[in-house]
Protein backbone atom coordinates (compact mmCIF):
# COMPACT_ATOMS: atom_id res chain seq x y z
CA MET A 1 123.29 -65.91 158.98
CA MET A 2 124.71 -62.46 157.52
CA SER A 3 125.68 -62.39 154.02
CA GLU A 4 123.54 -63.32 151.30
CA GLN A 5 126.11 -65.10 147.50
CA GLU A 6 127.73 -61.95 146.99
CA GLY A 7 130.63 -61.37 150.08
CA TYR A 8 129.64 -58.68 152.75
CA ASP A 9 131.31 -54.66 152.50
CA LYS A 10 128.52 -52.20 154.21
CA PRO A 11 129.47 -49.59 156.69
CA PRO A 12 126.86 -48.38 157.99
CA VAL A 13 125.53 -45.11 156.81
CA ASP A 14 124.37 -41.97 158.60
CA ILE A 15 120.89 -41.32 158.68
CA LEU A 16 120.89 -38.88 161.16
CA SER A 17 122.53 -36.56 158.33
CA GLN A 18 120.20 -37.53 156.27
CA PHE A 19 117.35 -36.49 158.21
CA ASN A 20 119.24 -33.42 159.29
CA SER A 21 120.36 -32.04 155.58
CA GLY A 22 116.66 -31.81 155.58
CA ARG A 23 116.04 -34.27 152.65
CA PHE A 24 112.13 -35.22 152.99
CA LEU A 25 112.27 -39.24 153.46
CA HIS A 26 111.13 -42.08 151.55
CA ILE A 27 110.33 -45.30 153.56
CA GLN A 28 109.55 -48.86 152.68
CA ALA A 29 108.08 -50.24 156.30
CA PRO A 30 108.89 -53.19 157.59
CA MET A 31 106.48 -56.02 157.26
CA VAL A 32 105.91 -59.13 157.43
CA ARG A 33 106.85 -61.93 155.55
CA PHE A 34 107.40 -59.54 152.69
CA SER A 35 110.00 -56.87 154.20
CA ARG A 36 112.98 -59.88 152.89
CA LEU A 37 116.46 -59.33 150.94
CA PRO A 38 114.60 -59.42 147.21
CA PHE A 39 112.27 -56.96 148.53
CA ARG A 40 114.12 -54.50 150.03
CA LEU A 41 116.73 -54.07 147.18
CA LEU A 42 113.94 -53.53 145.18
CA CYS A 43 112.37 -51.23 147.29
CA LYS A 44 115.77 -49.71 147.14
CA ARG A 45 116.50 -49.63 143.43
CA TRP A 46 112.99 -48.24 142.71
CA GLY A 47 112.73 -45.13 145.05
CA CYS A 48 113.29 -45.92 148.92
CA ASP A 49 115.77 -43.62 151.08
CA ILE A 50 115.59 -46.09 153.66
CA ILE A 51 114.65 -49.74 154.16
CA TYR A 52 113.34 -52.09 156.53
CA THR A 53 113.48 -56.04 157.81
CA HIS A 54 110.34 -57.40 158.85
CA MET A 55 109.61 -57.49 162.24
CA ILE A 56 111.94 -59.98 164.37
CA PRO A 57 111.17 -61.53 167.52
CA CYS A 58 113.98 -61.08 170.18
CA LYS A 59 113.66 -65.12 172.36
CA ASP A 60 113.63 -66.60 169.03
CA PHE A 61 117.13 -64.72 167.56
CA ASN A 62 118.69 -64.98 170.48
CA LEU A 63 118.11 -68.60 170.75
CA SER A 64 117.81 -70.25 167.89
CA ALA A 65 121.39 -70.51 165.47
CA ALA A 66 118.91 -71.29 162.66
CA ALA A 67 115.65 -68.83 163.81
CA ARG A 68 118.89 -66.19 162.86
CA GLU A 69 119.72 -68.08 160.01
CA SER A 70 115.51 -67.82 158.68
CA GLU A 71 115.01 -64.11 159.71
CA PHE A 72 118.41 -61.92 159.27
CA SER A 73 120.67 -62.33 155.55
CA THR A 74 121.82 -59.41 153.89
CA ASN A 75 124.97 -57.26 151.76
CA LYS A 76 126.33 -54.27 150.65
CA HIS A 77 123.66 -53.79 148.23
CA ASP A 78 120.80 -53.87 151.29
CA SER A 79 121.36 -49.87 152.48
CA PRO A 80 121.02 -48.19 154.60
CA LEU A 81 118.73 -50.96 156.69
CA ILE A 82 116.94 -50.75 160.13
CA VAL A 83 116.73 -53.73 161.63
CA GLN A 84 113.49 -53.42 163.26
CA PHE A 85 112.41 -56.06 166.48
CA GLY A 86 110.67 -57.10 168.94
CA ALA A 87 110.73 -57.40 172.87
CA SER A 88 109.55 -57.27 176.22
CA ASN A 89 112.91 -56.10 177.45
CA SER A 90 115.36 -54.69 177.70
CA VAL A 91 118.24 -57.37 177.74
CA GLU A 92 116.44 -59.45 174.99
CA LEU A 93 116.66 -56.11 172.30
CA LEU A 94 120.39 -55.67 173.29
CA LYS A 95 121.41 -59.55 172.63
CA ALA A 96 119.85 -58.55 168.89
CA ALA A 97 121.28 -55.04 168.66
CA GLU A 98 124.54 -56.61 169.31
CA LYS A 99 124.37 -59.62 166.88
CA VAL A 100 123.30 -58.00 164.33
CA ALA A 101 124.65 -54.07 164.02
CA PRO A 102 127.66 -54.66 162.33
CA TYR A 103 125.34 -55.37 159.70
CA CYS A 104 123.23 -52.65 159.47
CA SER A 105 122.61 -49.15 160.20
CA GLY A 106 120.07 -48.67 162.80
CA ILE A 107 117.70 -50.53 165.44
CA GLU A 108 113.92 -49.95 165.38
CA VAL A 109 111.45 -51.50 168.67
CA ASN A 110 108.41 -51.99 167.70
CA CYS A 111 106.26 -50.91 170.31
CA GLY A 112 102.97 -50.43 167.85
CA CYS A 113 102.11 -54.30 165.66
CA PRO A 114 98.05 -54.22 167.03
CA GLN A 115 98.53 -58.07 166.52
CA LYS A 116 97.01 -60.07 169.16
CA TRP A 117 99.89 -63.23 169.39
CA VAL A 118 102.63 -60.32 169.15
CA MET A 119 101.17 -58.17 172.28
CA SER A 120 100.49 -61.53 173.89
CA GLU A 121 104.63 -61.89 174.46
CA GLY A 122 105.06 -58.41 175.81
CA CYS A 123 105.71 -57.16 172.61
CA GLY A 124 104.92 -53.99 170.13
CA ALA A 125 101.40 -51.68 171.18
CA LYS A 126 101.05 -53.72 174.23
CA LEU A 127 104.56 -51.11 175.41
CA LEU A 128 102.85 -48.82 174.25
CA GLN A 129 101.27 -49.28 178.41
CA SER A 130 104.69 -49.20 179.84
CA PRO A 131 106.78 -46.17 178.75
CA GLU A 132 109.88 -47.13 180.80
CA LEU A 133 109.86 -50.62 179.43
CA ILE A 134 110.30 -48.46 176.03
CA SER A 135 112.86 -45.52 177.36
CA ASP A 136 114.84 -48.64 179.42
CA MET A 137 115.46 -50.68 176.50
CA VAL A 138 116.12 -47.12 173.64
CA LYS A 139 118.07 -46.04 176.98
CA SER A 140 120.11 -49.65 176.89
CA THR A 141 120.52 -50.55 173.40
CA LYS A 142 122.44 -47.13 172.71
CA SER A 143 124.59 -47.37 175.17
CA ASN A 144 125.55 -50.43 173.72
CA VAL A 145 125.89 -50.43 170.11
CA ASN A 146 127.45 -47.85 167.37
CA ILE A 147 124.61 -46.97 165.37
CA PRO A 148 120.97 -45.00 165.47
CA VAL A 149 118.32 -46.59 167.73
CA CYS A 150 114.67 -45.38 167.62
CA ILE A 151 110.63 -46.77 168.10
CA LYS A 152 107.98 -46.75 166.00
CA ILE A 153 104.68 -46.58 167.64
CA ARG A 154 100.29 -45.73 167.47
CA VAL A 155 98.81 -43.19 168.43
CA ASP A 156 96.59 -43.21 171.53
CA LYS A 157 92.93 -41.83 171.72
CA ASP A 158 93.96 -39.86 174.83
CA ILE A 159 97.03 -37.30 172.58
CA ARG A 160 98.83 -36.02 176.07
CA LYS A 161 99.75 -40.12 176.95
CA THR A 162 101.06 -40.32 173.15
CA VAL A 163 103.17 -37.00 173.47
CA GLU A 164 104.12 -38.00 177.16
CA LEU A 165 105.54 -40.92 175.94
CA VAL A 166 107.78 -39.82 172.61
CA LYS A 167 108.63 -36.97 175.40
CA ARG A 168 110.20 -39.31 177.58
CA ALA A 169 111.93 -41.53 175.00
CA GLU A 170 113.06 -38.22 173.50
CA SER A 171 115.02 -37.73 177.22
CA VAL A 172 116.48 -40.85 177.02
CA GLY A 173 118.52 -40.16 173.18
CA VAL A 174 115.76 -42.14 170.61
CA SER A 175 117.31 -41.24 167.66
CA TRP A 176 113.78 -40.83 165.75
CA ILE A 177 110.32 -41.37 165.82
CA THR A 178 107.77 -43.18 163.30
CA VAL A 179 104.68 -42.31 164.09
CA HIS A 180 101.64 -44.57 162.55
CA GLY A 181 98.67 -42.43 162.83
CA ARG A 182 96.03 -45.24 164.05
CA THR A 183 95.28 -46.69 167.39
CA ARG A 184 96.53 -49.91 168.86
CA GLU A 185 92.52 -50.16 168.04
CA GLN A 186 91.83 -48.49 164.68
CA ARG A 187 92.82 -51.35 162.12
CA SER A 188 93.33 -50.14 158.23
CA THR A 189 89.69 -49.29 157.80
CA THR A 190 90.01 -46.68 159.33
CA PRO A 191 91.32 -43.25 157.92
CA ALA A 192 94.23 -42.52 159.22
CA SER A 193 95.46 -39.70 161.79
CA VAL A 194 97.15 -37.02 160.58
CA GLU A 195 96.62 -34.61 163.17
CA PRO A 196 98.70 -36.03 166.43
CA VAL A 197 101.77 -36.98 164.36
CA LYS A 198 101.26 -33.56 163.21
CA LEU A 199 101.64 -32.33 167.17
CA VAL A 200 104.49 -35.15 168.02
CA LYS A 201 106.13 -33.94 165.34
CA GLU A 202 105.20 -30.01 167.14
CA ASN A 203 106.85 -31.40 170.84
CA VAL A 204 109.97 -33.06 170.26
CA ASN A 205 112.86 -31.53 168.02
CA ILE A 206 114.16 -35.46 166.89
CA PRO A 207 113.56 -36.58 163.17
CA VAL A 208 109.81 -37.81 163.05
CA VAL A 209 107.68 -39.88 159.94
CA TYR A 210 104.67 -40.49 159.19
CA ASN A 211 102.57 -44.06 158.95
CA GLY A 212 100.06 -44.44 157.73
CA ASP A 213 98.16 -44.28 154.10
CA ILE A 214 100.42 -43.37 152.11
CA PHE A 215 99.50 -44.42 148.42
CA SER A 216 100.73 -42.44 146.58
CA LEU A 217 104.26 -39.26 145.49
CA LYS A 218 101.19 -37.19 146.22
CA ASP A 219 100.45 -39.19 149.53
CA ALA A 220 103.94 -38.23 150.30
CA GLU A 221 104.17 -35.04 149.82
CA ASN A 222 100.81 -33.57 151.51
CA ILE A 223 102.33 -35.28 155.12
CA ARG A 224 105.45 -33.22 154.18
CA LEU A 225 103.93 -30.01 153.45
CA ASN A 226 100.59 -30.69 156.48
CA THR A 227 102.99 -31.96 159.58
CA LYS A 228 106.55 -30.60 158.14
CA CYS A 229 108.04 -34.87 159.04
CA ASN A 230 110.72 -35.61 158.02
CA GLY A 231 109.47 -38.44 156.27
CA VAL A 232 106.68 -40.39 154.98
CA MET A 233 106.92 -44.80 155.86
CA SER A 234 104.48 -46.52 153.55
CA ALA A 235 103.52 -50.06 153.40
CA ARG A 236 101.23 -51.69 152.24
CA GLY A 237 101.20 -49.11 149.08
CA ILE A 238 104.45 -50.39 148.46
CA LEU A 239 103.83 -53.60 148.48
CA MET A 240 100.72 -52.74 145.51
CA ASN A 241 104.10 -50.65 144.14
CA PRO A 242 107.67 -50.56 144.58
CA ALA A 243 108.11 -47.68 142.43
CA LEU A 244 105.57 -45.17 143.98
CA TYR A 245 108.21 -42.96 145.64
CA LEU A 246 110.08 -42.49 141.64
CA GLY A 247 105.70 -41.03 140.59
CA TYR A 248 104.60 -43.82 139.36
CA GLU A 249 100.95 -43.88 139.64
CA VAL A 250 101.03 -48.29 138.92
CA THR A 251 103.81 -50.93 139.35
CA PRO A 252 105.52 -50.22 135.65
CA PRO A 253 106.49 -53.32 134.33
CA GLU A 254 110.42 -53.18 135.05
CA CYS A 255 109.12 -53.00 138.69
CA ILE A 256 107.84 -56.12 138.16
CA LEU A 257 110.25 -57.62 135.57
CA ASP A 258 113.48 -56.75 138.44
CA TRP A 259 111.44 -57.59 141.39
CA MET A 260 111.46 -61.42 139.31
CA LEU A 261 115.23 -61.17 138.61
CA LEU A 262 116.65 -60.53 142.27
CA THR A 263 114.21 -63.09 143.52
CA GLY A 264 116.13 -65.58 140.56
CA LYS A 265 119.12 -64.21 142.10
CA TYR A 266 118.48 -64.12 146.07
CA ALA A 267 116.77 -66.75 147.84
CA GLY A 268 115.16 -66.76 150.98
CA ILE A 269 111.82 -66.05 149.23
CA THR A 270 108.90 -68.54 148.44
CA PRO A 271 106.75 -69.31 145.75
CA SER A 272 103.93 -68.35 147.87
CA ILE A 273 104.71 -64.81 149.15
CA PHE A 274 107.12 -64.69 145.85
CA GLN A 275 103.79 -64.81 144.09
CA ARG A 276 101.40 -62.50 146.58
CA HIS A 277 104.59 -59.72 146.70
CA LEU A 278 103.47 -60.08 142.18
CA MET A 279 98.82 -60.38 143.07
CA TYR A 280 99.74 -56.97 145.63
CA MET A 281 102.28 -55.77 141.88
CA ALA A 282 99.94 -56.05 139.68
CA TYR A 283 96.14 -55.91 141.42
CA ASN A 284 95.91 -51.40 140.41
CA CYS A 285 97.86 -52.65 136.16
CA THR A 286 95.77 -55.87 134.89
CA THR A 287 91.66 -56.26 132.92
CA LYS A 288 89.96 -58.50 135.33
CA ALA A 289 90.63 -61.48 133.31
CA GLU A 290 93.80 -61.13 133.46
CA LYS A 291 94.07 -61.27 137.38
CA LYS A 292 91.70 -64.04 137.26
CA GLU A 293 94.81 -65.72 134.64
CA PHE A 294 97.26 -65.33 137.36
CA TYR A 295 94.99 -66.39 140.62
CA ASN A 296 95.13 -70.01 138.49
CA LEU A 297 99.00 -70.50 137.78
CA PHE A 298 100.61 -72.41 140.68
CA SER A 299 104.38 -72.90 139.47
CA ILE A 300 106.54 -69.56 139.99
CA ALA A 301 108.06 -70.75 136.13
CA SER A 302 103.82 -69.77 134.96
CA VAL A 303 103.58 -66.73 137.04
CA MET A 304 107.01 -65.34 135.40
CA GLU A 305 105.84 -66.75 132.07
CA PHE A 306 102.74 -64.39 132.81
CA PHE A 307 104.59 -61.69 134.00
CA GLY A 308 107.45 -62.01 130.89
CA GLN A 309 105.51 -62.45 127.34
CA ARG A 310 103.82 -58.30 129.78
CA CYS A 311 106.82 -56.69 129.84
CA GLU A 312 108.70 -55.71 126.99
CA ILE A 313 112.06 -54.33 128.56
CA ASP A 314 113.93 -53.98 125.56
CA ASP A 315 117.55 -55.76 125.74
CA GLU A 316 119.62 -52.24 127.56
CA MET A 317 117.37 -52.04 130.24
CA ARG A 318 117.27 -56.22 130.96
CA GLU A 319 120.79 -55.55 130.89
CA LYS A 320 121.44 -52.80 132.99
CA MET A 321 118.70 -54.80 135.91
CA MET A 322 120.98 -57.78 136.13
CA ASN A 323 123.73 -55.51 137.42
CA SER A 324 123.25 -55.49 141.06
CA ASP A 325 123.74 -51.46 141.57
CA TRP A 326 121.32 -50.18 139.96
CA ILE A 327 118.71 -47.61 140.51
CA HIS A 328 115.90 -46.41 138.89
CA GLU A 329 117.34 -42.15 139.37
CA LYS A 330 114.87 -40.57 136.48
CA PRO A 331 111.18 -39.54 138.86
CA ILE A 332 108.56 -40.76 136.27
CA TYR A 333 104.99 -39.06 136.85
CA SER A 334 103.06 -40.98 135.70
CA ILE A 335 102.75 -44.23 133.98
CA LYS A 336 100.37 -45.90 133.20
CA GLY A 337 101.04 -50.26 133.41
CA PHE A 338 100.22 -52.57 131.12
CA GLU A 339 98.19 -51.85 128.22
């Protein structure tokens, strides 16, 4: 379940010390189907300070070795990693948390997913109706694992309820809170609201991370200035441009090539998900004709050939990318995609 190919040697990272240092942290969001090991490694290499698994349902994870094998893999480069769980009670959450605690730097409870199947299980945004249950989950888990426990929520239409919920969570020791600036009824077509998240930040003394409509480094900087939050989390934005936190306006060809190299090195990505990642990454840096050609490719070999012809990477850069420890460190604030 836990270690992927290279063996495991990854002590937990003290994320709270990073928050307390005053750094504004850039975070990759948990995304169903997409936040697997190769994509997390890509995000880490291209500017993310913290990386997340997708939401893992506790019930199946606890019952089935096959589910654990399928849902979670990691390695020494996959850090600092937060494992997000979908849980409906403290017992299931603690069982799951204990299984992964040696291999990550924190546990998060998903209290914000609005998908019907998640809420029907009593998980995700359904928990927002039970602040006392959220607090019990946090308290029970934090008392039994030696790593931070955090929550991710959505705002309520009545912001007073959200403030009450976060204060209650703070009182039982939640390590930090990520707040999505939409209600559970709102979809991505509705712009995320900044003011409710700012109000949350003003009412607690723990780190708060803003989530919602982060598509560029400028978006992240605006949130830092306008909310005083401790970090930002990007989902759709980082799916379309894993290098956005380095200031790239569109996904650079080097990043696309890096994705292909990582998926060749590490298991866990199906051909369809591999292609969907590339479709998102290349959307803003390909022409209409190129998109049409790409959408009609049906094998990994043809997809890699398509991008290989367009990514002019010199031998030095290619060799550097093959090194698992390589991280892109130089911020670049404007770059064109394919010319």
